[in-house]
């Protein structure tokens, strides 16, 4: 059993230590406060000038950023024809107004006419540049053949000269690009930037002068403050050590004792085990949810096959490696929907999907790429597997001809193309599609390999192919 006297002495020591630490902290804080009050007058002017400089520089940056943003939007529209850039341009001019707001804010911050003059000059040049940009966009609207009435009113009000209206669309597009990339445009940009930079430099000079004037008188005070801060740090360290020795470690001992009576924690502490378990539960649920979302994003809801997005990604990833592509259309699928109803149509698609999945390899990508359009990508294959592919198609056809499930006979039109060392095609999809349309041109219900086709679909009339 502990000695009560020892307990009492320990408590008294802690109380006295806390009182001493608090007293020292208060004395040091008062001293720092007095020194701070003493230096406040010197710092005030410097602080105010620095804040003005920071705010003015920020606003100058906003003005430059607004001007650069307008340049980016107009150039992007003229080069790409993206109409959204026009909306962005006029939103900046009429709603965001970074340039106007920057000037208004800086006029309240600057104290000399020279700085204000540079700011106003920058805004004037920016406004003139905006007129050039509006005219260039108006030329681009004409060059692209857009309906001007669908653009903002401010752009509709821009009137082109008779000479520019007489230009061809190509010449109008060229002139529009030249007007926002030529030397005159660059000169405007350079002058805007120079005025903004001059404004920033003037503000920096004022701030530097004030800082220099107060540097000497503050040097001694800062030395005193440094000493006081060191003492404060030492006191804080002493408090931390006391808290560590007298509070933290005892609490850790209690936690370890409580943890020993329960399930062993993952990191040796009950709190961490509890948090880790809660995190693991959330993580497991999140992972399960993510896996489900990923599956739904990559698989067709009706058939369970891969989607067209997966098909395109696999094509892109596999690149020029050896592979075989089958493009498959369900013959006269509209007839199933019209005759038997959409429910039977869905069952037909599911039957086709099942037949394809069960007859191709697990590593093959069987995809539904359209309403009644399917595709199979067989990676790491070549033309030597032609006989195997024919057998697979035959088995699929036989299964679809089986009406024991109550569904009508289903036929397919299939085009097959290879990409390997002997078949250097530029577009495997196009080759398979050409083979498929060759079959359609012959009445559907069959398959063809691209190598066997003579007349490609682009060389034939496609009017009669709709019957499939």
GROMACS .gro file of C-alpha atoms in nm:
model
  468
    1UNK     CA    1   0.000   0.000   0.000
    2UNK     CA    2   0.126   0.351  -0.086
    3UNK     CA    3   0.233   0.584   0.191
    4UNK     CA    4  -0.028   0.860   0.228
    5UNK     CA    5   0.241   1.110   0.318
    6UNK     CA    6   0.417   1.045  -0.010
    7UNK     CA    7   0.094   1.106  -0.196
    8UNK     CA    8   0.041   1.433  -0.015
    9UNK     CA    9   0.397   1.551  -0.080
   10UNK     CA   10   0.367   1.460  -0.449
   11UNK     CA   11   0.051   1.660  -0.477
   12UNK     CA   12   0.203   1.959  -0.313
   13UNK     CA   13   0.504   1.950  -0.541
   14UNK     CA   14   0.285   1.939  -0.849
   15UNK     CA   15   0.078   2.230  -0.720
   16UNK     CA   16   0.385   2.437  -0.642
   17UNK     CA   17   0.542   2.354  -0.979
   18UNK     CA   18   0.226   2.457  -1.160
   19UNK     CA   19   0.214   2.784  -0.964
   20UNK     CA   20   0.576   2.861  -1.047
   21UNK     CA   21   0.527   2.783  -1.417
   22UNK     CA   22   0.213   2.994  -1.433
   23UNK     CA   23   0.381   3.286  -1.258
   24UNK     CA   24   0.682   3.276  -1.488
   25UNK     CA   25   0.458   3.251  -1.794
   26UNK     CA   26   0.249   3.549  -1.683
   27UNK     CA   27   0.559   3.761  -1.615
   28UNK     CA   28   0.710   3.677  -1.951
   29UNK     CA   29   0.380   3.743  -2.125
   30UNK     CA   30   0.348   4.084  -1.960
   31UNK     CA   31   0.704   4.168  -2.059
   32UNK     CA   32   0.638   4.065  -2.418
   33UNK     CA   33   0.319   4.269  -2.418
   34UNK     CA   34   0.501   4.580  -2.298
   35UNK     CA   35   0.771   4.537  -2.560
   36UNK     CA   36   0.508   4.479  -2.823
   37UNK     CA   37   0.321   4.795  -2.723
   38UNK     CA   38   0.647   4.985  -2.732
   39UNK     CA   39   0.724   4.874  -3.087
   40UNK     CA   40   0.368   4.892  -3.214
   41UNK     CA   41   0.402   5.247  -3.338
   42UNK     CA   42   0.706   5.159  -3.545
   43UNK     CA   43   0.550   4.848  -3.685
   44UNK     CA   44   0.214   5.003  -3.761
   45UNK     CA   45   0.323   5.207  -4.059
   46UNK     CA   46   0.531   4.924  -4.200
   47UNK     CA   47   0.249   4.676  -4.151
   48UNK     CA   48  -0.004   4.907  -4.313
   49UNK     CA   49   0.225   4.972  -4.609
   50UNK     CA   50   0.299   4.602  -4.645
   51UNK     CA   51  -0.069   4.514  -4.639
   52UNK     CA   52  -0.139   4.780  -4.899
   53UNK     CA   53   0.141   4.641  -5.112
   54UNK     CA   54   0.019   4.282  -5.077
   55UNK     CA   55  -0.342   4.375  -5.157
   56UNK     CA   56  -0.237   4.603  -5.440
   57UNK     CA   57  -0.009   4.338  -5.585
   58UNK     CA   58  -0.286   4.081  -5.555
   59UNK     CA   59  -0.526   4.312  -5.736
   60UNK     CA   60  -0.260   4.390  -5.996
   61UNK     CA   61  -0.224   4.017  -6.045
   62UNK     CA   62  -0.602   3.984  -6.078
   63UNK     CA   63  -0.602   4.253  -6.343
   64UNK     CA   64  -0.323   4.083  -6.534
   65UNK     CA   65  -0.494   3.746  -6.488
   66UNK     CA   66  -0.823   3.889  -6.617
   67UNK     CA   67  -0.652   4.030  -6.925
   68UNK     CA   68  -0.464   3.705  -6.989
   69UNK     CA   69  -0.784   3.506  -6.941
   70UNK     CA   70  -0.962   3.714  -7.204
   71UNK     CA   71  -0.670   3.657  -7.440
   72UNK     CA   72  -0.683   3.283  -7.379
   73UNK     CA   73  -1.058   3.264  -7.435
   74UNK     CA   74  -1.058   3.463  -7.758
   75UNK     CA   75  -0.757   3.278  -7.900
   76UNK     CA   76  -0.908   2.941  -7.815
   77UNK     CA   77  -1.237   3.033  -7.980
   78UNK     CA   78  -1.070   3.165  -8.295
   79UNK     CA   79  -0.847   2.858  -8.328
   80UNK     CA   80  -1.095   2.586  -8.225
   81UNK     CA   81  -1.437   2.746  -8.278
   82UNK     CA   82  -1.545   2.642  -7.924
   83UNK     CA   83  -1.855   2.854  -7.852
   84UNK     CA   84  -1.812   2.810  -7.475
   85UNK     CA   85  -1.505   3.031  -7.495
   86UNK     CA   86  -1.722   3.322  -7.612
   87UNK     CA   87  -1.952   3.276  -7.311
   88UNK     CA   88  -1.644   3.269  -7.084
   89UNK     CA   89  -1.509   3.585  -7.247
   90UNK     CA   90  -1.823   3.794  -7.195
   91UNK     CA   91  -1.882   3.649  -6.850
   92UNK     CA   92  -1.541   3.784  -6.753
   93UNK     CA   93  -1.616   4.121  -6.916
   94UNK     CA   94  -1.971   4.167  -6.783
   95UNK     CA   95  -1.998   3.959  -6.465
   96UNK     CA   96  -1.665   3.864  -6.310
   97UNK     CA   97  -1.498   4.196  -6.399
   98UNK     CA   98  -1.165   4.113  -6.242
   99UNK     CA   99  -0.997   4.404  -6.416
  100UNK     CA  100  -1.257   4.661  -6.308
  101UNK     CA  101  -1.268   4.535  -5.951
  102UNK     CA  102  -0.889   4.536  -5.933
  103UNK     CA  103  -0.873   4.901  -6.040
  104UNK     CA  104  -1.144   5.002  -5.790
  105UNK     CA  105  -0.964   4.824  -5.506
  106UNK     CA  106  -0.621   4.957  -5.595
  107UNK     CA  107  -0.742   5.316  -5.623
  108UNK     CA  108  -0.827   5.292  -5.254
  109UNK     CA  109  -0.486   5.150  -5.170
  110UNK     CA  110  -0.237   5.361  -5.364
  111UNK     CA  111  -0.135   5.697  -5.225
  112UNK     CA  112   0.032   5.858  -5.526
  113UNK     CA  113  -0.093   5.967  -5.865
  114UNK     CA  114   0.192   5.799  -6.052
  115UNK     CA  115   0.085   5.452  -5.942
  116UNK     CA  116  -0.279   5.524  -6.023
  117UNK     CA  117  -0.179   5.655  -6.365
  118UNK     CA  118  -0.009   5.326  -6.452
  119UNK     CA  119  -0.313   5.131  -6.335
  120UNK     CA  120  -0.557   5.336  -6.541
  121UNK     CA  121  -0.329   5.312  -6.842
  122UNK     CA  122  -0.323   4.934  -6.805
  123UNK     CA  123  -0.704   4.925  -6.788
  124UNK     CA  124  -0.736   5.156  -7.089
  125UNK     CA  125  -0.505   4.937  -7.295
  126UNK     CA  126  -0.689   4.626  -7.178
  127UNK     CA  127  -1.023   4.776  -7.286
  128UNK     CA  128  -0.880   4.867  -7.627
  129UNK     CA  129  -0.745   4.517  -7.655
  130UNK     CA  130  -1.089   4.381  -7.570
  131UNK     CA  131  -1.233   4.574  -7.866
  132UNK     CA  132  -0.977   4.409  -8.094
  133UNK     CA  133  -1.068   4.074  -7.943
  134UNK     CA  134  -1.442   4.131  -7.997
  135UNK     CA  135  -1.382   4.217  -8.358
  136UNK     CA  136  -1.164   3.909  -8.405
  137UNK     CA  137  -1.434   3.689  -8.250
  138UNK     CA  138  -1.694   3.847  -8.477
  139UNK     CA  139  -1.474   3.756  -8.776
  140UNK     CA  140  -1.440   3.402  -8.641
  141UNK     CA  141  -1.820   3.373  -8.611
  142UNK     CA  142  -1.854   3.463  -8.978
  143UNK     CA  143  -1.566   3.233  -9.077
  144UNK     CA  144  -1.724   2.936  -8.899
  145UNK     CA  145  -2.070   3.007  -9.040
  146UNK     CA  146  -2.231   3.041  -8.696
  147UNK     CA  147  -2.564   3.214  -8.644
  148UNK     CA  148  -2.465   3.544  -8.483
  149UNK     CA  149  -2.805   3.574  -8.311
  150UNK     CA  150  -2.712   3.281  -8.086
  151UNK     CA  151  -2.417   3.474  -7.941
  152UNK     CA  152  -2.417   3.739  -7.665
  153UNK     CA  153  -2.566   4.079  -7.752
  154UNK     CA  154  -2.232   4.252  -7.709
  155UNK     CA  155  -2.085   4.041  -7.989
  156UNK     CA  156  -2.392   4.090  -8.209
  157UNK     CA  157  -2.338   4.466  -8.190
  158UNK     CA  158  -1.991   4.437  -8.343
  159UNK     CA  159  -2.010   4.539  -8.707
  160UNK     CA  160  -1.762   4.412  -8.962
  161UNK     CA  161  -1.633   4.637  -9.236
  162UNK     CA  162  -1.755   4.585  -9.589
  163UNK     CA  163  -1.406   4.470  -9.686
  164UNK     CA  164  -1.403   4.202  -9.415
  165UNK     CA  165  -1.754   4.088  -9.501
  166UNK     CA  166  -1.640   4.039  -9.858
  167UNK     CA  167  -1.360   3.806  -9.752
  168UNK     CA  168  -1.396   3.431  -9.785
  169UNK     CA  169  -1.442   3.223  -9.472
  170UNK     CA  170  -1.082   3.107  -9.492
  171UNK     CA  171  -0.957   3.465  -9.524
  172UNK     CA  172  -1.180   3.576  -9.239
  173UNK     CA  173  -1.048   3.298  -9.016
  174UNK     CA  174  -0.690   3.388  -9.109
  175UNK     CA  175  -0.745   3.757  -9.038
  176UNK     CA  176  -0.910   3.676  -8.705
  177UNK     CA  177  -0.609   3.467  -8.603
  178UNK     CA  178  -0.362   3.731  -8.719
  179UNK     CA  179  -0.539   4.004  -8.522
  180UNK     CA  180  -0.487   3.820  -8.191
  181UNK     CA  181  -0.139   3.692  -8.266
  182UNK     CA  182   0.021   3.978  -8.460
  183UNK     CA  183   0.277   4.232  -8.342
  184UNK     CA  184   0.017   4.497  -8.257
  185UNK     CA  185  -0.166   4.258  -8.027
  186UNK     CA  186   0.159   4.152  -7.860
  187UNK     CA  187   0.253   4.519  -7.815
  188UNK     CA  188  -0.074   4.582  -7.631
  189UNK     CA  189  -0.009   4.283  -7.406
  190UNK     CA  190   0.346   4.397  -7.337
  191UNK     CA  191   0.236   4.752  -7.249
  192UNK     CA  192  -0.036   4.622  -7.016
  193UNK     CA  193   0.215   4.399  -6.843
  194UNK     CA  194   0.470   4.683  -6.821
  195UNK     CA  195   0.220   4.920  -6.658
  196UNK     CA  196   0.114   4.657  -6.406
  197UNK     CA  197   0.476   4.576  -6.324
  198UNK     CA  198   0.559   4.949  -6.289
  199UNK     CA  199   0.272   4.984  -6.045
  200UNK     CA  200   0.400   4.691  -5.843
  201UNK     CA  201   0.752   4.838  -5.842
  202UNK     CA  202   0.632   5.177  -5.714
  203UNK     CA  203   0.444   5.008  -5.433
  204UNK     CA  204   0.748   4.798  -5.350
  205UNK     CA  205   0.967   5.111  -5.334
  206UNK     CA  206   0.734   5.280  -5.086
  207UNK     CA  207   0.720   4.971  -4.867
  208UNK     CA  208   1.097   4.929  -4.872
  209UNK     CA  209   1.153   5.291  -4.771
  210UNK     CA  210   0.925   5.263  -4.469
  211UNK     CA  211   1.087   4.939  -4.365
  212UNK     CA  212   1.433   5.097  -4.384
  213UNK     CA  213   1.331   5.396  -4.172
  214UNK     CA  214   1.206   5.178  -3.889
  215UNK     CA  215   1.480   4.915  -3.906
  216UNK     CA  216   1.730   5.094  -3.678
  217UNK     CA  217   1.490   5.180  -3.400
  218UNK     CA  218   1.343   4.830  -3.396
  219UNK     CA  219   1.675   4.646  -3.383
  220UNK     CA  220   1.726   4.682  -3.008
  221UNK     CA  221   1.364   4.601  -2.933
  222UNK     CA  222   1.380   4.286  -3.146
  223UNK     CA  223   1.682   4.172  -2.946
  224UNK     CA  224   1.484   4.205  -2.626
  225UNK     CA  225   1.195   4.021  -2.782
  226UNK     CA  226   1.425   3.740  -2.894
  227UNK     CA  227   1.549   3.691  -2.538
  228UNK     CA  228   1.197   3.688  -2.402
  229UNK     CA  229   1.086   3.440  -2.669
  230UNK     CA  230   1.371   3.207  -2.580
  231UNK     CA  231   1.265   3.220  -2.218
  232UNK     CA  232   0.905   3.148  -2.318
  233UNK     CA  233   1.018   2.848  -2.523
  234UNK     CA  234   1.217   2.716  -2.228
  235UNK     CA  235   0.916   2.752  -2.002
  236UNK     CA  236   0.693   2.576  -2.253
  237UNK     CA  237   0.943   2.292  -2.282
  238UNK     CA  238   0.950   2.262  -1.905
  239UNK     CA  239   0.571   2.246  -1.897
  240UNK     CA  240   0.567   1.982  -2.171
  241UNK     CA  241   0.818   1.769  -1.979
  242UNK     CA  242   0.614   1.801  -1.662
  243UNK     CA  243   0.291   1.707  -1.843
  244UNK     CA  244   0.466   1.414  -2.008
  245UNK     CA  245   0.608   1.280  -1.685
  246UNK     CA  246   0.310   1.344  -1.461
  247UNK     CA  247   0.005   1.310  -1.686
  248UNK     CA  248   0.063   1.146  -2.024
  249UNK     CA  249   0.264   0.845  -1.910
  250UNK     CA  250   0.022   0.757  -1.629
  251UNK     CA  251  -0.269   0.774  -1.874
  252UNK     CA  252  -0.082   0.546  -2.118
  253UNK     CA  253  -0.026   0.296  -1.838
  254UNK     CA  254  -0.399   0.292  -1.763
  255UNK     CA  255  -0.487   0.245  -2.128
  256UNK     CA  256  -0.240  -0.047  -2.159
  257UNK     CA  257  -0.390  -0.213  -1.854
  258UNK     CA  258  -0.745  -0.178  -1.988
  259UNK     CA  259  -0.638  -0.306  -2.329
  260UNK     CA  260  -0.485  -0.618  -2.180
  261UNK     CA  261  -0.832  -0.726  -2.065
  262UNK     CA  262  -0.979  -0.712  -2.411
  263UNK     CA  263  -0.897  -0.829  -2.763
  264UNK     CA  264  -0.535  -0.764  -2.849
  265UNK     CA  265  -0.519  -0.432  -3.039
  266UNK     CA  266  -0.366  -0.417  -3.388
  267UNK     CA  267  -0.110  -0.154  -3.290
  268UNK     CA  268  -0.076  -0.233  -2.922
  269UNK     CA  269  -0.335   0.025  -2.806
  270UNK     CA  270  -0.708  -0.017  -2.749
  271UNK     CA  271  -0.796   0.316  -2.914
  272UNK     CA  272  -0.597   0.237  -3.225
  273UNK     CA  273  -0.751  -0.113  -3.245
  274UNK     CA  274  -1.098   0.034  -3.216
  275UNK     CA  275  -1.030   0.300  -3.477
  276UNK     CA  276  -0.856   0.050  -3.704
  277UNK     CA  277  -1.149  -0.191  -3.682
  278UNK     CA  278  -1.399   0.086  -3.758
  279UNK     CA  279  -1.184   0.202  -4.046
  280UNK     CA  280  -1.151  -0.154  -4.181
  281UNK     CA  281  -1.528  -0.200  -4.170
  282UNK     CA  282  -1.583   0.127  -4.356
  283UNK     CA  283  -1.307   0.042  -4.599
  284UNK     CA  284  -1.453  -0.302  -4.669
  285UNK     CA  285  -1.797  -0.155  -4.734
  286UNK     CA  286  -1.649   0.118  -4.951
  287UNK     CA  287  -1.444  -0.132  -5.149
  288UNK     CA  288  -1.750  -0.350  -5.202
  289UNK     CA  289  -1.950  -0.051  -5.318
  290UNK     CA  290  -1.670   0.061  -5.551
  291UNK     CA  291  -1.639  -0.288  -5.700
  292UNK     CA  292  -2.012  -0.294  -5.766
  293UNK     CA  293  -2.003   0.047  -5.930
  294UNK     CA  294  -1.701  -0.053  -6.138
  295UNK     CA  295  -1.881  -0.368  -6.254
  296UNK     CA  296  -2.196  -0.176  -6.347
  297UNK     CA  297  -1.987   0.080  -6.536
  298UNK     CA  298  -1.806  -0.185  -6.741
  299UNK     CA  299  -2.087  -0.438  -6.800
  300UNK     CA  300  -2.410  -0.410  -6.992
  301UNK     CA  301  -2.707  -0.428  -6.757
  302UNK     CA  302  -2.922  -0.651  -6.979
  303UNK     CA  303  -2.668  -0.905  -7.102
  304UNK     CA  304  -2.384  -0.887  -6.853
  305UNK     CA  305  -2.135  -0.841  -7.138
  306UNK     CA  306  -1.866  -0.578  -7.150
  307UNK     CA  307  -1.980  -0.235  -7.270
  308UNK     CA  308  -1.859  -0.047  -7.573
  309UNK     CA  309  -1.640   0.164  -7.346
  310UNK     CA  310  -1.448  -0.146  -7.237
  311UNK     CA  311  -1.429  -0.256  -7.600
  312UNK     CA  312  -1.268   0.073  -7.702
  313UNK     CA  313  -1.025   0.070  -7.409
  314UNK     CA  314  -0.910  -0.284  -7.486
  315UNK     CA  315  -0.862  -0.192  -7.850
  316UNK     CA  316  -0.655   0.110  -7.758
  317UNK     CA  317  -0.451  -0.077  -7.498
  318UNK     CA  318  -0.378  -0.374  -7.724
  319UNK     CA  319  -0.267  -0.144  -8.004
  320UNK     CA  320  -0.088  -0.329  -8.285
  321UNK     CA  321  -0.050  -0.661  -8.109
  322UNK     CA  322  -0.180  -0.979  -8.268
  323UNK     CA  323  -0.556  -1.011  -8.226
  324UNK     CA  324  -0.879  -1.113  -8.394
  325UNK     CA  325  -1.199  -0.907  -8.407
  326UNK     CA  326  -1.551  -1.033  -8.473
  327UNK     CA  327  -1.831  -0.784  -8.537
  328UNK     CA  328  -2.176  -0.938  -8.498
  329UNK     CA  329  -2.526  -0.812  -8.585
  330UNK     CA  330  -2.849  -0.990  -8.493
  331UNK     CA  331  -3.041  -1.036  -8.818
  332UNK     CA  332  -3.378  -0.862  -8.841
  333UNK     CA  333  -3.378  -0.779  -8.472
  334UNK     CA  334  -3.646  -0.514  -8.517
  335UNK     CA  335  -3.877  -0.790  -8.637
  336UNK     CA  336  -3.847  -0.967  -8.301
  337UNK     CA  337  -3.951  -0.654  -8.116
  338UNK     CA  338  -4.233  -0.574  -8.357
  339UNK     CA  339  -4.367  -0.930  -8.377
  340UNK     CA  340  -4.308  -1.075  -8.030
  341UNK     CA  341  -4.261  -0.765  -7.816
  342UNK     CA  342  -3.964  -0.603  -7.650
  343UNK     CA  343  -3.956  -0.861  -7.370
  344UNK     CA  344  -3.882  -1.135  -7.625
  345UNK     CA  345  -3.635  -0.902  -7.792
  346UNK     CA  346  -3.448  -0.872  -7.464
  347UNK     CA  347  -3.452  -1.251  -7.425
  348UNK     CA  348  -3.307  -1.287  -7.775
  349UNK     CA  349  -3.022  -1.051  -7.685
  350UNK     CA  350  -2.959  -1.247  -7.366
  351UNK     CA  351  -2.959  -1.574  -7.559
  352UNK     CA  352  -2.708  -1.437  -7.810
  353UNK     CA  353  -2.492  -1.309  -7.525
  354UNK     CA  354  -2.499  -1.644  -7.348
  355UNK     CA  355  -2.413  -1.830  -7.669
  356UNK     CA  356  -2.115  -1.605  -7.735
  357UNK     CA  357  -1.986  -1.621  -7.378
  358UNK     CA  358  -2.008  -1.999  -7.357
  359UNK     CA  359  -1.825  -2.056  -7.687
  360UNK     CA  360  -1.539  -1.809  -7.657
  361UNK     CA  361  -1.249  -1.817  -7.418
  362UNK     CA  362  -1.265  -1.658  -7.076
  363UNK     CA  363  -0.979  -1.426  -7.178
  364UNK     CA  364  -1.170  -1.309  -7.487
  365UNK     CA  365  -1.363  -0.983  -7.460
  366UNK     CA  366  -1.727  -1.038  -7.554
  367UNK     CA  367  -1.896  -0.698  -7.573
  368UNK     CA  368  -2.232  -0.546  -7.653
  369UNK     CA  369  -2.143  -0.234  -7.852
  370UNK     CA  370  -2.493  -0.131  -7.965
  371UNK     CA  371  -2.860  -0.227  -7.950
  372UNK     CA  372  -2.825  -0.554  -8.144
  373UNK     CA  373  -2.454  -0.521  -8.219
  374UNK     CA  374  -2.190  -0.732  -8.053
  375UNK     CA  375  -1.814  -0.764  -8.081
  376UNK     CA  376  -1.555  -1.018  -7.972
  377UNK     CA  377  -1.188  -0.933  -7.926
  378UNK     CA  378  -0.961  -1.238  -7.917
  379UNK     CA  379  -0.620  -1.124  -7.800
  380UNK     CA  380  -0.294  -1.303  -7.879
  381UNK     CA  381  -0.448  -1.479  -8.180
  382UNK     CA  382  -0.372  -1.486  -8.552
  383UNK     CA  383  -0.505  -1.622  -8.881
  384UNK     CA  384  -0.385  -1.974  -8.797
  385UNK     CA  385  -0.686  -1.999  -8.566
  386UNK     CA  386  -0.931  -1.949  -8.850
  387UNK     CA  387  -1.065  -2.304  -8.830
  388UNK     CA  388  -1.116  -2.274  -8.455
  389UNK     CA  389  -1.311  -1.951  -8.503
  390UNK     CA  390  -1.528  -2.111  -8.769
  391UNK     CA  391  -1.610  -2.393  -8.525
  392UNK     CA  392  -1.700  -2.145  -8.255
  393UNK     CA  393  -1.929  -1.956  -8.492
  394UNK     CA  394  -2.090  -2.285  -8.597
  395UNK     CA  395  -2.162  -2.381  -8.235
  396UNK     CA  396  -2.307  -2.038  -8.163
  397UNK     CA  397  -2.527  -2.067  -8.472
  398UNK     CA  398  -2.649  -2.413  -8.370
  399UNK     CA  399  -2.740  -2.296  -8.025
  400UNK     CA  400  -2.935  -1.998  -8.160
  401UNK     CA  401  -3.122  -2.229  -8.396
  402UNK     CA  402  -3.249  -2.434  -8.098
  403UNK     CA  403  -3.608  -2.329  -8.024
  404UNK     CA  404  -3.661  -2.556  -7.723
  405UNK     CA  405  -3.649  -2.253  -7.497
  406UNK     CA  406  -3.956  -2.110  -7.669
  407UNK     CA  407  -3.768  -1.840  -7.854
  408UNK     CA  408  -3.773  -1.814  -8.234
  409UNK     CA  409  -3.470  -1.903  -8.444
  410UNK     CA  410  -3.203  -1.634  -8.430
  411UNK     CA  411  -2.944  -1.580  -8.702
  412UNK     CA  412  -2.634  -1.366  -8.702
  413UNK     CA  413  -2.428  -1.174  -8.952
  414UNK     CA  414  -2.060  -1.185  -8.859
  415UNK     CA  415  -1.748  -1.017  -8.997
  416UNK     CA  416  -1.403  -1.141  -8.894
  417UNK     CA  417  -1.064  -0.972  -8.937
  418UNK     CA  418  -0.712  -1.056  -8.820
  419UNK     CA  419  -0.420  -0.842  -8.710
  420UNK     CA  420  -0.089  -1.030  -8.707
  421UNK     CA  421   0.247  -1.041  -8.882
  422UNK     CA  422   0.081  -1.137  -9.211
  423UNK     CA  423  -0.210  -0.896  -9.181
  424UNK     CA  424  -0.083  -0.540  -9.136
  425UNK     CA  425  -0.413  -0.357  -9.135
  426UNK     CA  426  -0.451   0.012  -9.054
  427UNK     CA  427  -0.792  -0.032  -8.894
  428UNK     CA  428  -0.898  -0.373  -8.766
  429UNK     CA  429  -1.248  -0.250  -8.686
  430UNK     CA  430  -1.295  -0.123  -9.039
  431UNK     CA  431  -1.179  -0.456  -9.184
  432UNK     CA  432  -1.419  -0.655  -8.967
  433UNK     CA  433  -1.700  -0.414  -9.054
  434UNK     CA  434  -1.621  -0.454  -9.425
  435UNK     CA  435  -1.643  -0.832  -9.390
  436UNK     CA  436  -1.974  -0.800  -9.203
  437UNK     CA  437  -2.127  -0.581  -9.475
  438UNK     CA  438  -2.011  -0.828  -9.736
  439UNK     CA  439  -2.231  -1.088  -9.567
  440UNK     CA  440  -2.519  -0.840  -9.545
  441UNK     CA  441  -2.485  -0.772  -9.913
  442UNK     CA  442  -2.529  -1.146  -9.973
  443UNK     CA  443  -2.849  -1.174  -9.769
  444UNK     CA  444  -2.720  -1.194  -9.407
  445UNK     CA  445  -2.721  -1.509  -9.188
  446UNK     CA  446  -2.355  -1.600  -9.225
  447UNK     CA  447  -2.000  -1.497  -9.165
  448UNK     CA  448  -1.707  -1.382  -9.371
  449UNK     CA  449  -1.337  -1.323  -9.318
  450UNK     CA  450  -1.197  -0.996  -9.442
  451UNK     CA  451  -0.931  -1.178  -9.646
  452UNK     CA  452  -1.204  -1.354  -9.845
  453UNK     CA  453  -1.401  -1.043  -9.937
  454UNK     CA  454  -1.371  -0.903 -10.286
  455UNK     CA  455  -1.605  -0.605 -10.292
  456UNK     CA  456  -1.585  -0.385  -9.987
  457UNK     CA  457  -1.905  -0.220  -9.864
  458UNK     CA  458  -1.784   0.124  -9.951
  459UNK     CA  459  -1.776   0.011 -10.313
  460UNK     CA  460  -2.137  -0.115 -10.309
  461UNK     CA  461  -2.477   0.042 -10.281
  462UNK     CA  462  -2.600   0.012  -9.920
  463UNK     CA  463  -2.967   0.067  -9.991
  464UNK     CA  464  -3.068  -0.302  -9.968
  465UNK     CA  465  -2.872  -0.381  -9.654
  466UNK     CA  466  -3.143  -0.261  -9.419
  467UNK     CA  467  -3.327  -0.592  -9.445
  468UNK     CA  468  -3.078  -0.744  -9.203
   0.00000   0.00000   0.00000
